[in-house]
Amino acid sequence: MAYPQAVCSLTYQTPFQLLIATRLSAQCTDARVNLVTPALFSDYPDCYTMAKATPQDIEPYIMTCGLFHSKAKDLCGIARMLVEEFGGEVPDTIEALVRLPGVGRKTANLVCGDIYGKPAVVTDTHFIRLCNRMGFVKTTDPYKVEQKMRSLLKGMDSNAFCHRVVLHGRAVCTARKPDCESCCLHGICQKRL
């Protein structure tokens, strides 16, 4: 089986840290996020410490992640909302998670799947691209891709499937130049047929 280690490539130790790292990963690589989070989490390891920070306190840690002004504001807002509305706990439903500042369905699905073991479909750009190339969907709308793939993945470990697809999208089926000749899916991929 390709990609037996079907895990998130973000480095984290707690649900809060995964939530924060995933918010930072928007328009940024996981590798870059993993470079900045050790210092951030050393000084702000949980929602209680981060809730006391200002965006200006957070910005120097995350400048290289891009969009750092809005991300810093969101991180502070997430931490405060977790403390004030969720008793310091990261919620375990998509509906509650998307109420947090800057948290969309992709992040909510990742947290629900990786932290709480719930069925999840993380529709990042790699996942959307590959689902289209393989013929599972014919849309780039993340919500429509998520819903269609939920219906196809019932009863399967959808979270592990999503991680494998993302890893494959990074390693073989890249956006600019897919390596179809060495692809383990060449027999079923709609792009090849």
mmCIF file of C-alpha atoms in Angstrom:
data_model
loop_
_atom_site.group_PDB
_atom_site.id
_atom_site.type_symbol
_atom_site.label_atom_id
_atom_site.label_comp_id
_atom_site.label_asym_id
_atom_site.label_seq_id
_atom_site.Cartn_x
_atom_site.Cartn_y
_atom_site.Cartn_z
ATOM 1 C CA MET A 1 0.000 0.000 0.000
ATOM 2 C CA ALA A 2 1.300 3.431 -0.907
ATOM 3 C CA TYR A 3 1.702 5.890 1.962
ATOM 4 C CA PRO A 4 1.135 3.531 4.909
ATOM 5 C CA GLN A 5 1.856 6.415 7.292
ATOM 6 C CA ALA A 6 -1.388 8.232 6.533
ATOM 7 C CA VAL A 7 -0.949 11.026 9.035
ATOM 8 C CA CYS A 8 -1.050 14.771 9.018
ATOM 9 C CA SER A 9 2.290 16.345 8.171
ATOM 10 C CA LEU A 10 1.818 19.186 10.667
ATOM 11 C CA THR A 11 3.705 18.805 13.942
ATOM 12 C CA TYR A 12 1.591 19.156 17.082
ATOM 13 C CA GLN A 13 1.151 17.708 20.562
ATOM 14 C CA THR A 14 -2.347 18.848 21.523
ATOM 15 C CA PRO A 15 -5.682 19.455 19.809
ATOM 16 C CA PHE A 16 -5.155 23.195 20.279
ATOM 17 C CA GLN A 17 -1.783 23.054 18.561
ATOM 18 C CA LEU A 18 -3.204 21.146 15.574
ATOM 19 C CA LEU A 19 -6.000 23.703 15.271
ATOM 20 C CA ILE A 20 -3.526 26.601 15.334
ATOM 21 C CA ALA A 21 -1.044 24.924 12.976
ATOM 22 C CA THR A 22 -3.817 24.156 10.502
ATOM 23 C CA ARG A 23 -4.995 27.774 10.529
ATOM 24 C CA LEU A 24 -1.418 28.839 9.841
ATOM 25 C CA SER A 25 -1.150 26.420 6.911
ATOM 26 C CA ALA A 26 -3.590 28.397 4.741
ATOM 27 C CA GLN A 27 -1.656 29.691 1.707
ATOM 28 C CA CYS A 28 1.492 28.224 3.258
ATOM 29 C CA THR A 29 3.295 24.891 3.243
ATOM 30 C CA ASP A 30 3.123 22.494 6.168
ATOM 31 C CA ALA A 31 6.928 22.472 6.171
ATOM 32 C CA ARG A 32 7.001 26.247 6.749
ATOM 33 C CA VAL A 33 4.376 25.981 9.504
ATOM 34 C CA ASN A 34 6.453 23.275 11.210
ATOM 35 C CA LEU A 35 9.405 25.676 11.240
ATOM 36 C CA VAL A 36 7.525 28.459 13.044
ATOM 37 C CA THR A 37 5.326 26.558 15.481
ATOM 38 C CA PRO A 38 8.020 25.331 17.902
ATOM 39 C CA ALA A 39 8.788 28.882 19.060
ATOM 40 C CA LEU A 40 5.114 29.886 18.962
ATOM 41 C CA PHE A 41 4.023 26.852 21.004
ATOM 42 C CA SER A 42 6.933 27.262 23.403
ATOM 43 C CA ASP A 43 5.634 30.698 24.398
ATOM 44 C CA TYR A 44 1.920 30.042 23.774
ATOM 45 C CA PRO A 45 1.372 26.309 24.410
ATOM 46 C CA ASP A 46 -2.371 26.488 25.034
ATOM 47 C CA CYS A 47 -5.452 28.603 24.497
ATOM 48 C CA TYR A 48 -5.160 30.196 27.943
ATOM 49 C CA THR A 49 -1.749 31.720 27.267
ATOM 50 C CA MET A 50 -2.591 32.681 23.682
ATOM 51 C CA ALA A 51 -5.887 34.276 24.767
ATOM 52 C CA LYS A 52 -3.866 36.833 26.733
ATOM 53 C CA ALA A 53 -1.784 37.780 23.682
ATOM 54 C CA THR A 54 -2.458 40.488 21.143
ATOM 55 C CA PRO A 55 -2.104 39.992 17.401
ATOM 56 C CA GLN A 56 1.021 42.165 17.607
ATOM 57 C CA ASP A 57 2.477 39.688 20.120
ATOM 58 C CA ILE A 58 1.849 36.759 17.767
ATOM 59 C CA GLU A 59 2.898 38.346 14.450
ATOM 60 C CA PRO A 60 6.701 38.055 14.884
ATOM 61 C CA TYR A 61 6.386 34.283 15.325
ATOM 62 C CA ILE A 62 4.369 33.735 12.143
ATOM 63 C CA MET A 63 5.620 36.407 9.717
ATOM 64 C CA THR A 64 7.051 33.867 7.298
ATOM 65 C CA CYS A 65 3.721 32.024 6.988
ATOM 66 C CA GLY A 66 2.171 34.772 4.875
ATOM 67 C CA LEU A 67 -1.000 36.707 5.654
ATOM 68 C CA PHE A 68 0.418 37.038 9.143
ATOM 69 C CA HIS A 69 -1.694 40.050 10.173
ATOM 70 C CA SER A 70 -4.993 38.259 9.626
ATOM 71 C CA LYS A 71 -3.659 34.939 10.903
ATOM 72 C CA ALA A 72 -2.406 36.537 14.139
ATOM 73 C CA LYS A 73 -5.800 38.149 14.669
ATOM 74 C CA ASP A 74 -7.506 34.806 14.057
ATOM 75 C CA LEU A 75 -5.173 32.918 16.414
ATOM 76 C CA CYS A 76 -5.912 35.330 19.241
ATOM 77 C CA GLY A 77 -9.627 35.171 18.462
ATOM 78 C CA ILE A 78 -9.606 31.372 18.368
ATOM 79 C CA ALA A 79 -7.853 31.201 21.735
ATOM 80 C CA ARG A 80 -10.218 33.688 23.372
ATOM 81 C CA MET A 81 -13.297 31.942 22.000
ATOM 82 C CA LEU A 82 -12.035 28.548 23.169
ATOM 83 C CA VAL A 83 -11.554 29.944 26.677
ATOM 84 C CA GLU A 84 -14.791 31.952 26.813
ATOM 85 C CA GLU A 85 -17.207 29.645 25.005
ATOM 86 C CA PHE A 86 -15.743 26.145 25.078
ATOM 87 C CA GLY A 87 -14.115 25.895 28.517
ATOM 88 C CA GLY A 88 -10.640 25.730 26.993
ATOM 89 C CA GLU A 89 -11.448 22.632 24.946
ATOM 90 C CA VAL A 90 -11.257 22.302 21.170
ATOM 91 C CA PRO A 91 -14.774 21.404 19.982
ATOM 92 C CA ASP A 92 -15.395 18.050 18.334
ATOM 93 C CA THR A 93 -17.938 19.029 15.681
ATOM 94 C CA ILE A 94 -17.551 20.778 12.359
ATOM 95 C CA GLU A 95 -20.432 23.088 13.225
ATOM 96 C CA ALA A 96 -18.755 24.327 16.410
ATOM 97 C CA LEU A 97 -15.264 24.529 14.891
ATOM 98 C CA VAL A 98 -16.314 26.695 11.931
ATOM 99 C CA ARG A 99 -17.612 29.275 14.400
ATOM 100 C CA LEU A 100 -14.007 29.962 15.415
ATOM 101 C CA PRO A 101 -12.299 32.912 13.654
ATOM 102 C CA GLY A 102 -10.602 31.874 10.421
ATOM 103 C CA VAL A 103 -11.611 28.219 10.744
ATOM 104 C CA GLY A 104 -13.244 26.734 7.675
ATOM 105 C CA ARG A 105 -14.485 23.271 6.849
ATOM 106 C CA LYS A 106 -11.028 22.018 5.807
ATOM 107 C CA THR A 107 -9.562 22.809 9.214
ATOM 108 C CA ALA A 108 -12.661 21.575 11.025
ATOM 109 C CA ASN A 109 -12.566 18.262 9.168
ATOM 110 C CA LEU A 110 -8.869 17.794 9.917
ATOM 111 C CA VAL A 111 -9.402 18.389 13.639
ATOM 112 C CA CYS A 112 -12.483 16.149 13.766
ATOM 113 C CA GLY A 113 -10.675 13.361 11.933
ATOM 114 C CA ASP A 114 -7.199 13.509 13.439
ATOM 115 C CA ILE A 115 -8.112 14.449 17.003
ATOM 116 C CA TYR A 116 -11.530 12.915 17.526
ATOM 117 C CA GLY A 117 -11.387 10.001 15.079
ATOM 118 C CA LYS A 118 -14.576 11.036 13.331
ATOM 119 C CA PRO A 119 -15.179 10.506 9.605
ATOM 120 C CA ALA A 120 -13.598 13.485 7.884
ATOM 121 C CA VAL A 121 -12.942 14.721 4.368
ATOM 122 C CA VAL A 122 -10.187 17.327 4.307
ATOM 123 C CA THR A 123 -10.604 19.136 1.011
ATOM 124 C CA ASP A 124 -7.327 20.921 0.457
ATOM 125 C CA THR A 125 -6.028 21.852 -2.997
ATOM 126 C CA HIS A 126 -4.204 18.533 -3.482
ATOM 127 C CA PHE A 127 -7.287 16.529 -2.550
ATOM 128 C CA ILE A 128 -9.565 18.537 -4.842
ATOM 129 C CA ARG A 129 -7.115 18.266 -7.750
ATOM 130 C CA LEU A 130 -6.686 14.499 -7.411
ATOM 131 C CA CYS A 131 -10.380 13.770 -6.903
ATOM 132 C CA ASN A 132 -11.022 15.583 -10.178
ATOM 133 C CA ARG A 133 -8.163 13.867 -12.004
ATOM 134 C CA MET A 134 -9.314 10.443 -10.832
ATOM 135 C CA GLY A 135 -12.863 11.178 -11.936
ATOM 136 C CA PHE A 136 -14.527 11.085 -8.519
ATOM 137 C CA VAL A 137 -15.817 14.659 -8.931
ATOM 138 C CA LYS A 138 -16.148 17.323 -11.584
ATOM 139 C CA THR A 139 -15.941 20.456 -9.475
ATOM 140 C CA THR A 140 -13.367 22.527 -7.650
ATOM 141 C CA ASP A 141 -15.871 23.744 -5.055
ATOM 142 C CA PRO A 142 -14.454 22.441 -1.739
ATOM 143 C CA TYR A 143 -17.880 21.919 -0.147
ATOM 144 C CA LYS A 144 -19.204 19.953 -3.144
ATOM 145 C CA VAL A 145 -16.042 17.835 -3.235
ATOM 146 C CA GLU A 146 -16.362 17.163 0.501
ATOM 147 C CA GLN A 147 -20.003 16.111 0.211
ATOM 148 C CA LYS A 148 -19.450 13.876 -2.818
ATOM 149 C CA MET A 149 -16.436 12.181 -1.268
ATOM 150 C CA ARG A 150 -18.309 11.661 2.023
ATOM 151 C CA SER A 151 -20.944 9.745 0.067
ATOM 152 C CA LEU A 152 -18.277 7.638 -1.688
ATOM 153 C CA LEU A 153 -16.184 6.957 1.412
ATOM 154 C CA LYS A 154 -18.944 5.742 3.750
ATOM 155 C CA GLY A 155 -17.697 2.950 5.953
ATOM 156 C CA MET A 156 -14.065 3.595 5.050
ATOM 157 C CA ASP A 157 -11.381 5.395 6.998
ATOM 158 C CA SER A 158 -11.996 8.635 5.129
ATOM 159 C CA ASN A 159 -9.439 10.525 7.186
ATOM 160 C CA ALA A 160 -6.592 8.155 6.238
ATOM 161 C CA PHE A 161 -7.782 8.199 2.614
ATOM 162 C CA CYS A 162 -7.565 12.001 2.554
ATOM 163 C CA HIS A 163 -4.054 11.991 4.025
ATOM 164 C CA ARG A 164 -2.911 9.443 1.431
ATOM 165 C CA VAL A 165 -4.381 11.471 -1.420
ATOM 166 C CA VAL A 166 -2.637 14.624 -0.178
ATOM 167 C CA LEU A 167 0.691 12.806 0.178
ATOM 168 C CA HIS A 168 0.283 11.390 -3.334
ATOM 169 C CA GLY A 169 -0.551 14.869 -4.656
ATOM 170 C CA ARG A 170 2.639 16.250 -3.169
ATOM 171 C CA ALA A 171 4.900 13.382 -4.224
ATOM 172 C CA VAL A 172 3.617 12.137 -7.604
ATOM 173 C CA CYS A 173 0.500 13.822 -8.924
ATOM 174 C CA THR A 174 1.666 17.398 -8.576
ATOM 175 C CA ALA A 175 -0.213 20.373 -9.945
ATOM 176 C CA ARG A 176 2.398 21.402 -12.503
ATOM 177 C CA LYS A 177 3.686 18.063 -13.726
ATOM 178 C CA PRO A 178 2.026 14.835 -12.658
ATOM 179 C CA ASP A 179 4.320 11.823 -12.964
ATOM 180 C CA CYS A 180 1.729 9.530 -14.559
ATOM 181 C CA GLU A 181 4.308 6.940 -15.634
ATOM 182 C CA SER A 182 5.312 6.098 -12.068
ATOM 183 C CA CYS A 183 1.870 6.586 -10.519
ATOM 184 C CA CYS A 184 0.432 3.666 -8.588
ATOM 185 C CA LEU A 185 -3.056 4.744 -9.717
ATOM 186 C CA HIS A 186 -2.361 4.911 -13.448
ATOM 187 C CA GLY A 187 -4.781 2.068 -14.180
ATOM 188 C CA ILE A 188 -7.781 3.820 -12.675
ATOM 189 C CA CYS A 189 -6.987 7.501 -13.080
ATOM 190 C CA GLN A 190 -9.319 9.323 -15.457
ATOM 191 C CA LYS A 191 -6.490 11.641 -16.496
ATOM 192 C CA ARG A 192 -4.606 8.651 -17.943
ATOM 193 C CA LEU A 193 -7.574 6.925 -19.579
#
